[in-house]
């Protein structure tokens, strides 16, 4: 879902570039003025990471992605129905504001979901989604614009972003996890082992060639109950107590 959202954000905005000549004629703009449809959104895509990252770290990644996915879909509808150049430009700018949420948070979600040795491969998939939207997008748009017009490029983006929004809304739980300090074994718990237990653990480990967890420690481990589906798709997962926005 994250990779699809990232691809569609770049596809819907950058993919419009093959239509610039036709748009310049339709809206009576020069080629230089028409290029603003791409230049301003690129600036917004880069800058607004500084907005989304702290918001996601404080309120959670799920509410950010649900809101951004919905906003991206609405902006593509706006762009498909735009009757003026300024309206089309602002639809792209606001869409870039929504799409910028994945430029950094996608990598953060990879870090949340995967072990260290798995992140390289997953980041490769994510980076292909980013670059694919910028490269495959204009290629597809060229054929779409030539055959059925630039507005259908936007409508196709609307269809895919709408489907992805529902997937994000109902099947993508919060990936941020704040560990409760009560779940950690304290130093005093470890030191409470008797010398007999320690000796037994050492002998058993040496004989089996594997590490064993002492029963006294295992009994003190706090089991965290699994969240229900309703809890996982909640837009509110609390805020960190040790920091401010």
mmCIF file of C-alpha atoms in Angstrom:
data_model
loop_
_atom_site.group_PDB
_atom_site.id
_atom_site.type_symbol
_atom_site.label_atom_id
_atom_site.label_comp_id
_atom_site.label_asym_id
_atom_site.label_seq_id
_atom_site.Cartn_x
_atom_site.Cartn_y
_atom_site.Cartn_z
ATOM 1 C CA UNK A 1 0.000 0.000 0.000
ATOM 2 C CA UNK A 2 2.837 2.385 0.835
ATOM 3 C CA UNK A 3 4.641 1.602 -2.425
ATOM 4 C CA UNK A 4 1.411 1.958 -4.424
ATOM 5 C CA UNK A 5 0.690 5.315 -2.804
ATOM 6 C CA UNK A 6 4.244 6.474 -3.514
ATOM 7 C CA UNK A 7 4.022 5.344 -7.136
ATOM 8 C CA UNK A 8 0.638 7.021 -7.700
ATOM 9 C CA UNK A 9 1.765 10.298 -6.123
ATOM 10 C CA UNK A 10 4.606 10.581 -8.632
ATOM 11 C CA UNK A 11 2.585 9.061 -11.475
ATOM 12 C CA UNK A 12 -0.331 11.481 -11.199
ATOM 13 C CA UNK A 13 1.842 14.609 -10.958
ATOM 14 C CA UNK A 14 4.971 13.845 -12.978
ATOM 15 C CA UNK A 15 3.037 11.762 -15.498
ATOM 16 C CA UNK A 16 1.286 14.872 -16.763
ATOM 17 C CA UNK A 17 4.453 16.201 -18.415
ATOM 18 C CA UNK A 18 3.775 14.684 -21.886
ATOM 19 C CA UNK A 19 0.561 16.741 -21.971
ATOM 20 C CA UNK A 20 2.301 20.104 -21.463
ATOM 21 C CA UNK A 21 2.166 21.126 -25.104
ATOM 22 C CA UNK A 22 -1.551 20.442 -25.340
ATOM 23 C CA UNK A 23 -2.172 22.137 -22.004
ATOM 24 C CA UNK A 24 -0.274 25.248 -23.104
ATOM 25 C CA UNK A 25 -2.572 25.530 -26.128
ATOM 26 C CA UNK A 26 -5.755 24.768 -24.178
ATOM 27 C CA UNK A 27 -5.072 27.262 -21.388
ATOM 28 C CA UNK A 28 -3.211 29.836 -23.573
ATOM 29 C CA UNK A 29 0.060 29.594 -21.648
ATOM 30 C CA UNK A 30 3.672 29.568 -22.745
ATOM 31 C CA UNK A 31 5.768 26.417 -22.372
ATOM 32 C CA UNK A 32 7.655 28.086 -19.531
ATOM 33 C CA UNK A 33 4.429 28.897 -17.686
ATOM 34 C CA UNK A 34 3.070 25.388 -18.244
ATOM 35 C CA UNK A 35 6.179 23.844 -16.679
ATOM 36 C CA UNK A 36 4.989 25.297 -13.352
ATOM 37 C CA UNK A 37 2.613 22.300 -13.231
ATOM 38 C CA UNK A 38 5.676 20.182 -12.461
ATOM 39 C CA UNK A 39 8.165 22.597 -10.867
ATOM 40 C CA UNK A 40 6.040 23.779 -7.926
ATOM 41 C CA UNK A 41 4.837 20.264 -6.994
ATOM 42 C CA UNK A 42 8.453 19.013 -7.011
ATOM 43 C CA UNK A 43 9.368 21.788 -4.561
ATOM 44 C CA UNK A 44 6.415 20.883 -2.321
ATOM 45 C CA UNK A 45 7.289 17.155 -2.476
ATOM 46 C CA UNK A 46 10.721 17.943 -1.078
ATOM 47 C CA UNK A 47 9.868 20.564 1.532
ATOM 48 C CA UNK A 48 6.850 19.128 3.314
ATOM 49 C CA UNK A 49 8.700 16.123 4.695
ATOM 50 C CA UNK A 50 9.545 18.573 7.473
ATOM 51 C CA UNK A 51 5.811 18.767 8.222
ATOM 52 C CA UNK A 52 4.768 15.124 7.894
ATOM 53 C CA UNK A 53 7.633 13.405 9.737
ATOM 54 C CA UNK A 54 7.142 15.038 13.168
ATOM 55 C CA UNK A 55 3.348 14.745 12.843
ATOM 56 C CA UNK A 56 3.652 11.001 12.103
ATOM 57 C CA UNK A 57 6.156 10.459 14.910
ATOM 58 C CA UNK A 58 3.830 12.181 17.375
ATOM 59 C CA UNK A 59 0.321 11.115 16.290
ATOM 60 C CA UNK A 60 1.200 7.904 14.442
ATOM 61 C CA UNK A 61 1.821 6.884 10.851
ATOM 62 C CA UNK A 62 -1.617 5.405 10.229
ATOM 63 C CA UNK A 63 -3.658 8.650 10.570
ATOM 64 C CA UNK A 64 -1.133 10.437 8.345
ATOM 65 C CA UNK A 65 -1.427 7.834 5.573
ATOM 66 C CA UNK A 66 -5.207 7.585 5.761
ATOM 67 C CA UNK A 67 -5.554 11.369 5.512
ATOM 68 C CA UNK A 68 -2.881 11.720 2.822
ATOM 69 C CA UNK A 69 -4.391 8.896 0.721
ATOM 70 C CA UNK A 70 -7.829 10.515 0.843
ATOM 71 C CA UNK A 71 -6.429 13.972 0.096
ATOM 72 C CA UNK A 72 -4.458 12.653 -2.894
ATOM 73 C CA UNK A 73 -7.600 11.075 -4.368
ATOM 74 C CA UNK A 74 -9.626 14.267 -3.851
ATOM 75 C CA UNK A 75 -6.882 16.367 -5.494
ATOM 76 C CA UNK A 76 -6.848 14.116 -8.560
ATOM 77 C CA UNK A 77 -10.632 14.521 -8.860
ATOM 78 C CA UNK A 78 -10.086 18.274 -8.569
ATOM 79 C CA UNK A 79 -7.438 18.171 -11.302
ATOM 80 C CA UNK A 80 -9.609 16.071 -13.626
ATOM 81 C CA UNK A 81 -12.440 18.595 -13.318
ATOM 82 C CA UNK A 82 -10.251 21.723 -13.428
ATOM 83 C CA UNK A 83 -11.449 24.357 -15.897
ATOM 84 C CA UNK A 84 -8.563 26.807 -15.517
ATOM 85 C CA UNK A 85 -4.802 26.585 -15.457
ATOM 86 C CA UNK A 86 -4.615 27.991 -11.924
ATOM 87 C CA UNK A 87 -7.062 25.379 -10.653
ATOM 88 C CA UNK A 88 -5.058 22.569 -12.256
ATOM 89 C CA UNK A 89 -1.829 24.004 -10.824
ATOM 90 C CA UNK A 90 -3.175 24.185 -7.284
ATOM 91 C CA UNK A 91 -4.606 20.679 -7.513
ATOM 92 C CA UNK A 92 -1.106 19.432 -8.347
ATOM 93 C CA UNK A 93 0.462 21.445 -5.531
ATOM 94 C CA UNK A 94 -1.964 20.150 -2.895
ATOM 95 C CA UNK A 95 -1.594 16.617 -4.298
ATOM 96 C CA UNK A 96 2.180 16.993 -3.884
ATOM 97 C CA UNK A 97 1.577 18.081 -0.285
ATOM 98 C CA UNK A 98 -0.290 14.811 0.296
ATOM 99 C CA UNK A 99 2.225 12.725 -1.658
ATOM 100 C CA UNK A 100 5.214 14.156 0.191
ATOM 101 C CA UNK A 101 4.163 12.161 3.259
ATOM 102 C CA UNK A 102 5.706 8.990 1.811
ATOM 103 C CA UNK A 103 8.970 10.516 0.654
ATOM 104 C CA UNK A 104 10.442 9.898 4.116
ATOM 105 C CA UNK A 105 7.793 7.984 6.050
ATOM 106 C CA UNK A 106 7.894 5.058 3.642
ATOM 107 C CA UNK A 107 11.452 4.391 4.768
ATOM 108 C CA UNK A 108 10.376 4.778 8.403
ATOM 109 C CA UNK A 109 7.665 2.145 7.930
ATOM 110 C CA UNK A 110 10.250 -0.224 6.420
ATOM 111 C CA UNK A 111 12.250 0.281 9.601
ATOM 112 C CA UNK A 112 9.150 -0.458 11.704
ATOM 113 C CA UNK A 113 8.191 -3.667 9.896
ATOM 114 C CA UNK A 114 11.460 -5.434 9.057
ATOM 115 C CA UNK A 115 14.629 -6.626 10.728
ATOM 116 C CA UNK A 116 17.893 -4.870 9.942
ATOM 117 C CA UNK A 117 19.111 -7.521 7.499
ATOM 118 C CA UNK A 118 15.820 -7.327 5.542
ATOM 119 C CA UNK A 119 15.634 -3.563 5.107
ATOM 120 C CA UNK A 120 17.986 -3.281 2.134
ATOM 121 C CA UNK A 121 15.768 -5.428 -0.103
ATOM 122 C CA UNK A 122 12.564 -3.723 1.080
ATOM 123 C CA UNK A 123 14.072 -0.269 0.564
ATOM 124 C CA UNK A 124 14.960 -1.357 -2.974
ATOM 125 C CA UNK A 125 11.291 -2.132 -3.643
ATOM 126 C CA UNK A 126 10.260 1.195 -2.118
ATOM 127 C CA UNK A 127 12.818 3.182 -4.143
ATOM 128 C CA UNK A 128 11.663 1.450 -7.333
ATOM 129 C CA UNK A 129 8.124 2.632 -6.530
ATOM 130 C CA UNK A 130 9.348 6.223 -6.210
ATOM 131 C CA UNK A 131 11.425 6.202 -9.395
ATOM 132 C CA UNK A 132 8.813 4.163 -11.266
ATOM 133 C CA UNK A 133 6.202 6.868 -10.797
ATOM 134 C CA UNK A 134 8.558 9.434 -12.350
ATOM 135 C CA UNK A 135 9.675 7.239 -15.258
ATOM 136 C CA UNK A 136 6.848 4.837 -16.040
ATOM 137 C CA UNK A 137 4.226 7.501 -15.314
ATOM 138 C CA UNK A 138 5.099 9.814 -18.235
ATOM 139 C CA UNK A 139 5.458 6.798 -20.535
ATOM 140 C CA UNK A 140 1.902 5.646 -19.766
ATOM 141 C CA UNK A 141 0.547 9.193 -19.806
ATOM 142 C CA UNK A 142 1.930 9.762 -23.295
ATOM 143 C CA UNK A 143 -0.284 7.015 -24.707
ATOM 144 C CA UNK A 144 -3.281 8.058 -22.588
ATOM 145 C CA UNK A 145 -3.042 11.724 -23.629
ATOM 146 C CA UNK A 146 -2.685 10.838 -27.288
ATOM 147 C CA UNK A 147 -5.675 8.487 -27.301
ATOM 148 C CA UNK A 148 -8.248 9.796 -24.793
ATOM 149 C CA UNK A 149 -6.911 13.125 -23.433
ATOM 150 C CA UNK A 150 -5.070 14.435 -20.385
ATOM 151 C CA UNK A 151 -8.155 14.481 -18.183
ATOM 152 C CA UNK A 152 -8.378 10.692 -18.411
ATOM 153 C CA UNK A 153 -4.839 10.524 -17.076
ATOM 154 C CA UNK A 154 -6.218 12.179 -13.948
ATOM 155 C CA UNK A 155 -9.304 9.969 -13.824
ATOM 156 C CA UNK A 156 -7.167 6.835 -14.056
ATOM 157 C CA UNK A 157 -5.152 8.178 -11.129
ATOM 158 C CA UNK A 158 -8.410 8.787 -9.240
ATOM 159 C CA UNK A 159 -9.497 5.166 -9.709
ATOM 160 C CA UNK A 160 -6.259 3.671 -8.428
ATOM 161 C CA UNK A 161 -5.847 6.110 -5.520
ATOM 162 C CA UNK A 162 -9.453 5.475 -4.439
ATOM 163 C CA UNK A 163 -8.857 1.713 -4.358
ATOM 164 C CA UNK A 164 -5.611 2.201 -2.436
ATOM 165 C CA UNK A 165 -7.341 4.542 0.029
ATOM 166 C CA UNK A 166 -9.828 1.835 0.999
ATOM 167 C CA UNK A 167 -6.999 -0.691 1.377
ATOM 168 C CA UNK A 168 -5.088 1.718 3.636
ATOM 169 C CA UNK A 169 -8.223 2.573 5.624
ATOM 170 C CA UNK A 170 -9.240 -1.021 6.376
ATOM 171 C CA UNK A 171 -6.124 -3.185 6.143
ATOM 172 C CA UNK A 172 -3.076 -1.115 7.154
ATOM 173 C CA UNK A 173 -2.580 -0.959 10.943
ATOM 174 C CA UNK A 174 -0.379 1.433 12.857
ATOM 175 C CA UNK A 175 3.313 0.442 12.606
ATOM 176 C CA UNK A 176 4.602 2.702 15.368
ATOM 177 C CA UNK A 177 5.160 0.831 18.628
ATOM 178 C CA UNK A 178 5.930 2.402 21.983
ATOM 179 C CA UNK A 179 7.255 -0.254 24.354
ATOM 180 C CA UNK A 180 5.946 -0.006 27.905
ATOM 181 C CA UNK A 181 8.838 0.004 30.358
ATOM 182 C CA UNK A 182 6.906 -2.528 32.458
ATOM 183 C CA UNK A 183 7.461 -5.088 29.693
ATOM 184 C CA UNK A 184 11.222 -5.036 30.187
ATOM 185 C CA UNK A 185 13.029 -7.356 32.583
ATOM 186 C CA UNK A 186 14.766 -5.257 35.201
ATOM 187 C CA UNK A 187 18.291 -5.749 36.466
ATOM 188 C CA UNK A 188 16.936 -6.775 39.849
ATOM 189 C CA UNK A 189 14.935 -9.574 38.197
ATOM 190 C CA UNK A 190 18.059 -10.939 36.592
ATOM 191 C CA UNK A 191 20.084 -10.673 39.814
ATOM 192 C CA UNK A 192 17.387 -12.484 41.785
ATOM 193 C CA UNK A 193 18.418 -15.834 40.290
ATOM 194 C CA UNK A 194 19.963 -18.116 42.878
ATOM 195 C CA UNK A 195 23.408 -19.531 42.319
ATOM 196 C CA UNK A 196 21.891 -23.013 41.940
ATOM 197 C CA UNK A 197 19.614 -21.843 39.101
ATOM 198 C CA UNK A 198 22.506 -20.089 37.394
ATOM 199 C CA UNK A 199 24.644 -23.207 37.623
ATOM 200 C CA UNK A 200 21.807 -25.329 36.245
ATOM 201 C CA UNK A 201 21.340 -22.978 33.311
ATOM 202 C CA UNK A 202 25.048 -23.020 32.512
ATOM 203 C CA UNK A 203 25.243 -26.827 32.622
ATOM 204 C CA UNK A 204 22.099 -27.243 30.517
ATOM 205 C CA UNK A 205 23.321 -24.717 27.968
ATOM 206 C CA UNK A 206 26.690 -26.422 27.704
ATOM 207 C CA UNK A 207 25.127 -29.859 27.255
ATOM 208 C CA UNK A 208 22.501 -28.806 24.679
ATOM 209 C CA UNK A 209 24.513 -26.163 22.866
ATOM 210 C CA UNK A 210 21.559 -23.751 22.975
ATOM 211 C CA UNK A 211 20.518 -20.898 25.195
ATOM 212 C CA UNK A 212 17.716 -21.530 27.686
ATOM 213 C CA UNK A 213 15.648 -18.877 29.435
ATOM 214 C CA UNK A 214 15.439 -19.487 33.205
ATOM 215 C CA UNK A 215 11.916 -20.260 34.361
ATOM 216 C CA UNK A 216 12.015 -17.536 36.994
ATOM 217 C CA UNK A 217 12.685 -14.957 34.274
ATOM 218 C CA UNK A 218 10.149 -16.414 31.881
ATOM 219 C CA UNK A 219 7.455 -16.238 34.543
ATOM 220 C CA UNK A 220 8.147 -12.552 35.070
ATOM 221 C CA UNK A 221 7.807 -11.673 31.370
ATOM 222 C CA UNK A 222 4.615 -9.721 30.750
ATOM 223 C CA UNK A 223 2.474 -11.006 27.893
ATOM 224 C CA UNK A 224 1.169 -8.220 25.667
ATOM 225 C CA UNK A 225 -2.338 -9.065 24.393
ATOM 226 C CA UNK A 226 -2.800 -8.983 20.635
ATOM 227 C CA UNK A 227 -4.897 -6.072 19.405
ATOM 228 C CA UNK A 228 -8.265 -6.698 17.806
ATOM 229 C CA UNK A 229 -8.904 -5.660 14.208
ATOM 230 C CA UNK A 230 -10.931 -2.678 15.431
ATOM 231 C CA UNK A 231 -8.054 -1.540 17.634
ATOM 232 C CA UNK A 232 -5.526 -1.975 14.822
ATOM 233 C CA UNK A 233 -7.451 0.230 12.379
ATOM 234 C CA UNK A 234 -8.150 2.931 14.941
ATOM 235 C CA UNK A 235 -6.867 6.341 13.856
ATOM 236 C CA UNK A 236 -5.772 7.135 17.402
ATOM 237 C CA UNK A 237 -2.915 5.234 19.015
ATOM 238 C CA UNK A 238 -1.952 7.783 21.642
ATOM 239 C CA UNK A 239 0.920 10.241 21.787
ATOM 240 C CA UNK A 240 4.389 9.768 23.315
ATOM 241 C CA UNK A 241 4.676 10.972 26.902
ATOM 242 C CA UNK A 242 8.401 11.751 26.798
ATOM 243 C CA UNK A 243 8.349 14.299 23.978
ATOM 244 C CA UNK A 244 6.236 17.098 22.482
ATOM 245 C CA UNK A 245 5.199 17.814 18.932
#
